[in-house]
Short mmCIF file of C-alpha atoms and ligand atoms in Angstrom, two decimals:
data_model
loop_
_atom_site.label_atom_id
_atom_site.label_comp_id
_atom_site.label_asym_id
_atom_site.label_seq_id
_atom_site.Cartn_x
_atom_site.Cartn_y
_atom_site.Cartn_z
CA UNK K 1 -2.98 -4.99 -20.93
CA UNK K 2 -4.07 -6.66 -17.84
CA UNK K 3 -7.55 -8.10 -16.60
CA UNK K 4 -8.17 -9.04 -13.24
CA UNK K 5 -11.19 -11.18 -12.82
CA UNK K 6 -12.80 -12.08 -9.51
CA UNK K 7 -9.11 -12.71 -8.01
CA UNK K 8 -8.90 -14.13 -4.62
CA UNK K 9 -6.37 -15.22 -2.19
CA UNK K 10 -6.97 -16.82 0.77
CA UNK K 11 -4.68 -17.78 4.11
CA UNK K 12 -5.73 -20.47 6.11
CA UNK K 13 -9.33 -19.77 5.68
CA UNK K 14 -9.28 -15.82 5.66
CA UNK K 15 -9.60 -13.90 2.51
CA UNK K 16 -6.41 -11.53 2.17
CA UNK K 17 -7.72 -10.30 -1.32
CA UNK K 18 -11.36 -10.62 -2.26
CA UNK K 19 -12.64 -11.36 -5.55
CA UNK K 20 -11.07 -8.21 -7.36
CA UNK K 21 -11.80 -7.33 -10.90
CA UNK K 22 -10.09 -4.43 -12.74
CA UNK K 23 -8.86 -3.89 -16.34
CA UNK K 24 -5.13 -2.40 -16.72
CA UNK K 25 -4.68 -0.52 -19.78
CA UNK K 26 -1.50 -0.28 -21.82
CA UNK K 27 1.11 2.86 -20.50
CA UNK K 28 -1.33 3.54 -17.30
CA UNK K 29 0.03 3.96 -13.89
CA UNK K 30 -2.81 2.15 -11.53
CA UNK K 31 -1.91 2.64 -8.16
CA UNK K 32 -3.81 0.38 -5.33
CA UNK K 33 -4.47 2.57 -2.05
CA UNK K 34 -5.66 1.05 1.05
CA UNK K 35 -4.80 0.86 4.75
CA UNK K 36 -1.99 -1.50 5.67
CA UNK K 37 -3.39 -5.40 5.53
CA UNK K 38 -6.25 -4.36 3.33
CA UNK K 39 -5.15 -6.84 0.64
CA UNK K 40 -2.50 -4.50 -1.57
CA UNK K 41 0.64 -6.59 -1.75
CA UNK K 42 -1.20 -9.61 -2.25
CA UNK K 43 -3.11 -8.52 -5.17
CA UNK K 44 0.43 -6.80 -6.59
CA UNK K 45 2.17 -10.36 -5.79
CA UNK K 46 -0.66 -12.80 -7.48
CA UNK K 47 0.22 -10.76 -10.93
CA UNK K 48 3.43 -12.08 -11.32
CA UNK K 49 2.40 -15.01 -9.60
CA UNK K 50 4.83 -14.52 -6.38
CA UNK K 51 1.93 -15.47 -4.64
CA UNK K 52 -0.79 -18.00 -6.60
CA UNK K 53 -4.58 -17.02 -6.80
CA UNK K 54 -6.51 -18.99 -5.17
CA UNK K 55 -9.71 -18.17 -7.15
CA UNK K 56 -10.06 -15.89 -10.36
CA UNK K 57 -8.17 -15.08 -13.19
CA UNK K 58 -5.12 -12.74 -14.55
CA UNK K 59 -4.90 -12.15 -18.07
CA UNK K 60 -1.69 -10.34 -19.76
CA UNK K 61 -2.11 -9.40 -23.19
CA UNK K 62 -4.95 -11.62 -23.50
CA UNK K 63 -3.05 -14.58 -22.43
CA UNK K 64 -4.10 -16.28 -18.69
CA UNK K 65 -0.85 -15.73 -16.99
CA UNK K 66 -0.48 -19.17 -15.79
CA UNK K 67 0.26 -20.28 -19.55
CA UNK K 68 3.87 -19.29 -18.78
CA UNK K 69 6.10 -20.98 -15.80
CA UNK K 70 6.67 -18.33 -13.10
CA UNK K 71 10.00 -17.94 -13.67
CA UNK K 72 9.77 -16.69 -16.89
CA UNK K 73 6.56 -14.98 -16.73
CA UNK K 74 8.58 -13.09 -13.64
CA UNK K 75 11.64 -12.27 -15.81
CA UNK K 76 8.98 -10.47 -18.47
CA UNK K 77 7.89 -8.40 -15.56
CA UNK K 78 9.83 -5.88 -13.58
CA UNK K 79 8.97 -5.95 -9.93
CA UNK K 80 10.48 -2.97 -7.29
CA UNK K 81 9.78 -3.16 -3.42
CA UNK K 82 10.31 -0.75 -0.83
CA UNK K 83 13.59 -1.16 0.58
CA UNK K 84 15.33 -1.27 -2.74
CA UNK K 85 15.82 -5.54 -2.16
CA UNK K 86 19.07 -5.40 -3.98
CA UNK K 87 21.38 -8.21 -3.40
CA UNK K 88 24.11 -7.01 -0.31
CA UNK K 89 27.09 -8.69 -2.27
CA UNK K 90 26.73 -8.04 -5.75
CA UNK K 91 27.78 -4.53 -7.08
CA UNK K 92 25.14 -1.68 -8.68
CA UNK K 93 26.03 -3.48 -12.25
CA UNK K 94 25.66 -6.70 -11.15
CA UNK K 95 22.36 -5.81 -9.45
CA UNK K 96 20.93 -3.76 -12.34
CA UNK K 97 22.36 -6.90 -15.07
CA UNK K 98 20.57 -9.52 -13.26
CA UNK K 99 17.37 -10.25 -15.44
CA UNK K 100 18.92 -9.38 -18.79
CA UNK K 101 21.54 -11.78 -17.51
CA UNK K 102 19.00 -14.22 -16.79
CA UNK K 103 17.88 -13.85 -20.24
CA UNK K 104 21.13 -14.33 -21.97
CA UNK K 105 21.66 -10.88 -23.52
CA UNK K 106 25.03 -10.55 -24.95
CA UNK K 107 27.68 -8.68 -22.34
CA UNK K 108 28.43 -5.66 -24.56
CA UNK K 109 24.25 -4.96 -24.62
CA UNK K 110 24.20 -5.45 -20.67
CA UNK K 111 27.01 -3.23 -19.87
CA UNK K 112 25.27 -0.40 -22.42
CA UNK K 113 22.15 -1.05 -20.30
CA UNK K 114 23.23 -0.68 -17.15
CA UNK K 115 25.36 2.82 -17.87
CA UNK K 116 22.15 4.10 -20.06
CA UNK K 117 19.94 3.40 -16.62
CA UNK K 118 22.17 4.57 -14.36
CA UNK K 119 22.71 7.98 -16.35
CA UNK K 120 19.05 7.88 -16.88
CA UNK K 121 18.75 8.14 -12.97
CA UNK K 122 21.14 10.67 -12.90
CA UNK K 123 23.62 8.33 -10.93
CA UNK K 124 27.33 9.10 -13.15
CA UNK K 125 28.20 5.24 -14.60
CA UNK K 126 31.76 5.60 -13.56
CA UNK K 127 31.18 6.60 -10.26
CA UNK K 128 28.68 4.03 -9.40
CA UNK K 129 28.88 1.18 -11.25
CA UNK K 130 31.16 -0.63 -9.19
CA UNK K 131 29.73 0.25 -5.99
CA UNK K 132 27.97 -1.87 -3.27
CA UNK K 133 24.86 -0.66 -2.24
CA UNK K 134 25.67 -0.42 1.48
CA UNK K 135 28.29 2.09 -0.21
CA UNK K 136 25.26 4.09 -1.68
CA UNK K 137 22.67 6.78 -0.19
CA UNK K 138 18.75 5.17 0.48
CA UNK K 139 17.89 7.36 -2.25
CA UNK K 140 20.37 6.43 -4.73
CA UNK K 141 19.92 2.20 -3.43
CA UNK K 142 15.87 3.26 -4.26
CA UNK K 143 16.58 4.78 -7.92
CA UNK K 144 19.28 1.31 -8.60
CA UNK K 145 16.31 -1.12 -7.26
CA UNK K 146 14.02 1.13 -9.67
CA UNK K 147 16.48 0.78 -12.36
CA UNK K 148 17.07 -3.04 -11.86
CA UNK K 149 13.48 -3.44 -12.25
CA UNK K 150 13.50 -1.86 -15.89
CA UNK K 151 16.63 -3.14 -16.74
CA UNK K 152 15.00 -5.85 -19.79
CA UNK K 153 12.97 -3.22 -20.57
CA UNK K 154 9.33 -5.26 -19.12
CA UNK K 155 6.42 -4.07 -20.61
CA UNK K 156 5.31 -4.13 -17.03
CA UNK K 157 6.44 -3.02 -13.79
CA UNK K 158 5.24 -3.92 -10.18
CA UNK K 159 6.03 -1.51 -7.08
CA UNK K 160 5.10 -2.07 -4.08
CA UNK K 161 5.55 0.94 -1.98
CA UNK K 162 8.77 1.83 -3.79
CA UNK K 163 9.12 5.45 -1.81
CA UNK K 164 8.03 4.65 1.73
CA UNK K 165 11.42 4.61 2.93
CA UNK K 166 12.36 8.13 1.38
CA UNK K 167 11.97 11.49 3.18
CA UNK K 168 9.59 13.67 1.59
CA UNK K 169 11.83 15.92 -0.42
CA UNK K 170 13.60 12.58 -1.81
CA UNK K 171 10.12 10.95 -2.23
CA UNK K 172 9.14 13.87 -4.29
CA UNK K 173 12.07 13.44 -7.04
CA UNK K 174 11.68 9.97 -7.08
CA UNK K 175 7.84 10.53 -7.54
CA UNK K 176 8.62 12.98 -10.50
CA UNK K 177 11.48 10.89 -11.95
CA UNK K 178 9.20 7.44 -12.34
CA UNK K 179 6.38 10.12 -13.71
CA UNK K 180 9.26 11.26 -16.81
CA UNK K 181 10.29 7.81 -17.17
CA UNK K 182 7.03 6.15 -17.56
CA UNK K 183 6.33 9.43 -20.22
CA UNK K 184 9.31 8.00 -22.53
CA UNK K 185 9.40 4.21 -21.79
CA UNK K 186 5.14 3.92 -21.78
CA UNK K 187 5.57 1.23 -19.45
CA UNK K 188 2.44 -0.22 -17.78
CA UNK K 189 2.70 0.43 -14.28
CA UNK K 190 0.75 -0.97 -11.10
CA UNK K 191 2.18 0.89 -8.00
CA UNK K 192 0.61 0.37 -4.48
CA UNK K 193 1.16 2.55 -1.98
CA UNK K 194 -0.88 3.62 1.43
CA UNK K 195 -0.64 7.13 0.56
CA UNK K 196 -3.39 8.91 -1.12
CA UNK K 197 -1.68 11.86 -2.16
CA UNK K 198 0.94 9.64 -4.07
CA UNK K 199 -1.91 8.26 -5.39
CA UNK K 200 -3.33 11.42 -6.60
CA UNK K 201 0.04 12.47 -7.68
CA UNK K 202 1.07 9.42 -9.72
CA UNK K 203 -2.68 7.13 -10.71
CA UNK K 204 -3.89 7.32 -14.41
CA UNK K 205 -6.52 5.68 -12.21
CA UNK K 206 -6.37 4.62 -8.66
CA UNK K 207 -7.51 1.28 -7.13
CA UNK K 208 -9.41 1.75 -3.61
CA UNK K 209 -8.89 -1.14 -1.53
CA UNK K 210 -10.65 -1.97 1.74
CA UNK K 211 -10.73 -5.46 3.78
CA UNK K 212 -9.49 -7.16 0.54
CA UNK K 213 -12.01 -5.64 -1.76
CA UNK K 214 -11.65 -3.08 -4.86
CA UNK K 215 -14.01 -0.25 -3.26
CA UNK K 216 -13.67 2.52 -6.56
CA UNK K 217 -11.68 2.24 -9.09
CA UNK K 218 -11.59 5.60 -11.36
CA UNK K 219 -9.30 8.33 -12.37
CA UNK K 220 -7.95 10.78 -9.44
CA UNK K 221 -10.86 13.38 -10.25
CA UNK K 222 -13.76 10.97 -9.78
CA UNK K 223 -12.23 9.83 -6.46
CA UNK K 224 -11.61 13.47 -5.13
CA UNK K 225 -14.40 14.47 -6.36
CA UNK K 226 -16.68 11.32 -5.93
CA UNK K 227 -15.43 9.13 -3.26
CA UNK K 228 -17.46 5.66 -2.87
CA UNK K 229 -17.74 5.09 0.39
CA UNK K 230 -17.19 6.55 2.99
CA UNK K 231 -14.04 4.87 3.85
CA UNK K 232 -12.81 6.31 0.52
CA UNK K 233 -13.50 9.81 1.99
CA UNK K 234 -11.66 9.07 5.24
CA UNK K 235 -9.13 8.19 3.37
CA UNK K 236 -8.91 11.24 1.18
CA UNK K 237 -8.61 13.10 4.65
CA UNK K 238 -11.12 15.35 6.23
CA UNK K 239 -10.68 19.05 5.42
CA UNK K 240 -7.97 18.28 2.69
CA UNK K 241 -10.30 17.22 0.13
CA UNK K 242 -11.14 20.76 -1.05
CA UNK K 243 -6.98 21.26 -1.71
CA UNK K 244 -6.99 18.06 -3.34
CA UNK K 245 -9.74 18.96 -5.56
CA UNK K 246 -7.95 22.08 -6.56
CA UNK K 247 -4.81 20.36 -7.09
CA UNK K 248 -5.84 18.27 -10.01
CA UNK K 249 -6.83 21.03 -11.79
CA UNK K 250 -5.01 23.92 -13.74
CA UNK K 251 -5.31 27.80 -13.32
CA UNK K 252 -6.18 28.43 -17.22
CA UNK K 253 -9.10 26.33 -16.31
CA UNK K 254 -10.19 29.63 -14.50
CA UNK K 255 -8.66 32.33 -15.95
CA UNK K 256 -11.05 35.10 -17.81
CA UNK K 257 -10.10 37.76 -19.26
CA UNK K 258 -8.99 41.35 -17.16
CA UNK K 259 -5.71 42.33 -15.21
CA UNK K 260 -5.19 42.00 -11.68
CA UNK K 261 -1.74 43.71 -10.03
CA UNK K 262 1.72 42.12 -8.68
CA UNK K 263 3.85 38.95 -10.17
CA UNK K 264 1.37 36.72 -12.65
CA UNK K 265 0.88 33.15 -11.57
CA UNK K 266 1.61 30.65 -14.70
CA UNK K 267 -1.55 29.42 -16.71
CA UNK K 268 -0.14 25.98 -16.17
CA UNK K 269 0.02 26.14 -12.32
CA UNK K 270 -2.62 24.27 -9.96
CA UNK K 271 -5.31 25.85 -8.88
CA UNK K 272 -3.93 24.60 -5.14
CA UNK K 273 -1.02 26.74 -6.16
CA UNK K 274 -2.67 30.08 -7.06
CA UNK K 275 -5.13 29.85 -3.93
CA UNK K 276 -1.42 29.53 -2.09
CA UNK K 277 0.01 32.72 -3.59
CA UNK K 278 -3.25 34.53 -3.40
CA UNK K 279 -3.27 33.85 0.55
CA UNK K 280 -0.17 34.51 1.02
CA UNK K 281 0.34 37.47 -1.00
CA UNK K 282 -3.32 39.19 0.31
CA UNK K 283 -4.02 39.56 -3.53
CA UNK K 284 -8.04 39.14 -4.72
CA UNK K 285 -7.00 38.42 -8.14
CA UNK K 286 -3.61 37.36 -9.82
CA UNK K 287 -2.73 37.90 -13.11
CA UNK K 288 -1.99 34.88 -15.52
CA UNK K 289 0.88 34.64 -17.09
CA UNK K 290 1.92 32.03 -20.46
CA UNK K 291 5.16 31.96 -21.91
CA UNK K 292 5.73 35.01 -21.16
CA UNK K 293 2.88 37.40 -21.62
CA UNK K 294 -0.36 38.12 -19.25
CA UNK K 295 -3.46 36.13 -20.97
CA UNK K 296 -6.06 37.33 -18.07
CA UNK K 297 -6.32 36.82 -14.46
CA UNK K 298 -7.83 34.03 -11.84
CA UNK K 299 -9.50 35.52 -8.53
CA UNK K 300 -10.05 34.24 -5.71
CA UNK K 301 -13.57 33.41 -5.98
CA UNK K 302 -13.14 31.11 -8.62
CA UNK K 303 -11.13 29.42 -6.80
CA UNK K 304 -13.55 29.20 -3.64
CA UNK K 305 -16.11 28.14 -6.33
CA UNK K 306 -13.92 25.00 -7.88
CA UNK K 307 -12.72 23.94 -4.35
CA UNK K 308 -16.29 23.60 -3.39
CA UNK K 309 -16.74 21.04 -5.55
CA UNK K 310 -16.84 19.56 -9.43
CA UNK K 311 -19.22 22.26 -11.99
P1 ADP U 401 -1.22 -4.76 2.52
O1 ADP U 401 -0.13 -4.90 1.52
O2 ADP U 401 -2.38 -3.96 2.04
O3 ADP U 401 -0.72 -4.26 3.84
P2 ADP U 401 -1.25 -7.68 2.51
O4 ADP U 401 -1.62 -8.07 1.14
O5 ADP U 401 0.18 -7.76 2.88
O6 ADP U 401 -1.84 -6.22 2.82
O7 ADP U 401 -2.06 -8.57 3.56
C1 ADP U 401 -3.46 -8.75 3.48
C2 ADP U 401 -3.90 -9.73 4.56
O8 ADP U 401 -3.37 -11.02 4.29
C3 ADP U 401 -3.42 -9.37 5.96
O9 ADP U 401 -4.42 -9.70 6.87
C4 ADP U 401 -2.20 -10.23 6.15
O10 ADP U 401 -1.99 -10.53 7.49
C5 ADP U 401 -2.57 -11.48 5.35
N1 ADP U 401 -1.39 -12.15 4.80
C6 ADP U 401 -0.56 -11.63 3.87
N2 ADP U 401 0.43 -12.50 3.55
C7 ADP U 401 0.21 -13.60 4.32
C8 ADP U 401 0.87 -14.88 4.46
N3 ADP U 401 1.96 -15.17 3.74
N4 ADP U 401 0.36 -15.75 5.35
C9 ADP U 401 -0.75 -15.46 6.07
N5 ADP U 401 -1.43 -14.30 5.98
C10 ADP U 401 -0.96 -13.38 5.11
MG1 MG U 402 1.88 -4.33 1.61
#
């Protein structure tokens, strides 16, 4: 859905974003990770063309995405910032109708729009339609800037660090909510964030960035499990990697067959989680549970074996 070839950006003579290739694909979420000036907003910004390439090509759909003006390659792709950016003076409607606006849909399909959003962030239309965003929570202004950017319904969206204003628990929801959203909309996604768990938690495949290059590029697994450089493991964290590992994967993955004693962990559960009851419940073995009824057990040295690394 999107091709990045050899894209480069340059600022009075120093390269911000260094000749970075990497292929899209329809319905993915690609998040870039990287330290802060390593090149992540700029490479976000030169998609939609809110910041021009100096070198290198983007192609959408096959098509070099300078065929289009801005402007209206912009309006065919939703872009969400940390901070929310809504406009101070124009209410939550007004703020979510603004590109279907811009693109002449017909009132009566706007208003549906913005009440089907708003209900689909679980923000009541009545309540909140009307509202300023001053007069709303950072987490509801966060979901509205969210919703604003899917409100033409763009078969691509843009975030740049959409959650780094939100407290963990908030972060979390909103982290969970763009995961069921993207699940029923299949919207192509490029999120870049500094955090390499929301990496983990959110990347079909995560983009490593470093000094303005693309260091790895590969699903969540390879990176844990294979980081490139050693930048990418300092990154990952020292000491975490091992929980990290073990998060990506489930606990049927490990369960054979045999009982073990106390409350059954669910076969769907991360390993990370089991190892966490296990620990904390002094249990060598817990028995697994699916819909229901026991299907075997996982023990504790299975998990020791899987956090040690891939089989
Ligand atoms: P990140 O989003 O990873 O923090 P940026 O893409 O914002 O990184 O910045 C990458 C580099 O480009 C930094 O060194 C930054 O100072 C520089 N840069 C970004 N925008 C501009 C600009 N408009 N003018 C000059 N330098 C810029
Ligand atoms: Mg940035």
């Amino acid at each position: 859905m999107i091709e990045i070839r050899a894209l480069s950006r340059l600022y009075a003579g120093r390269t911000a974003v260094d000749r970075v290739s990497m292929d899209v694909e329809r319905g993915e979420i690609a998040v870039v990770v990287g330290t802060s000036g390593s090149g992540k907003t700029t490479l976000l910004r030169m998609i939609n063309r809110l910041v021009e390439p100096s070198a290198g090509t983007v192609r959408i759909d096959g098509r070099d995405h300078r065929d289009l003006p801005a402007h209206a390659l912009r309006r065919g792709i939703g872009y969400a910032i940390q901070g929310h950016g809504l406009f101070p003076h124009r209410t939550v409607a007004e703020n979510i109708a603004t590109v279907p606006g811009l693109l002449g849909w017909e009132r009566s399909r706007i208003d549906a729009r913005v009440d089907g959003l708003l209900a689909q962030f679980g923000l009541d239309p009545a309540e909140f339609r009307d509202r300023m965003p001053r007069e709303l929570s950072g987490g509801q202004q966060q979901r509205v800037g969210v919703a604003r950017a899917l409100a033409a319904e763009p078969a691509i969206l843009l975030m740049d660090e959409p959650f780094g204003a939100l407290d963990p628990v908030l972060r979390a929801k909103a982290q969970a909510d763009l995961l069921a959203i993207q699940a029923s909309t299949g919207t192509t996604i490029v999120l870049v964030t500094h955090d390499m768990d929301e990496a983990i938690r959110l990347g079909s495949r995560i983009a490593v960035m470093d000094a303005g290059r693309l260091v790895q590029y590969a699903r969540p697994a390879e990176i844990v499990a294979r980081p490139a450089a050693p930048f990418v493991e300092a990154l990952l964290g020292p000491g975490e990697r091992a929980f990290r590992l073990l998060a990506l994967a489930r606990v049927e993955e490990e369960t054979e067959p045999g009982t073990a004693p106390g409350t059954p962990v669910a076969a769907e559960a991360t390993l990370r989680e089991a190892l966490a009851e296990s620990l904390w419940s002094g249990r060598e073995a817990l028995p697994v549970s699916r819909g229901g009824s026991l299907i075997g057990r996982i023990t504790r040295a299975a998990l020791a074996r899987r956090a040690a690394g891939p089989r």
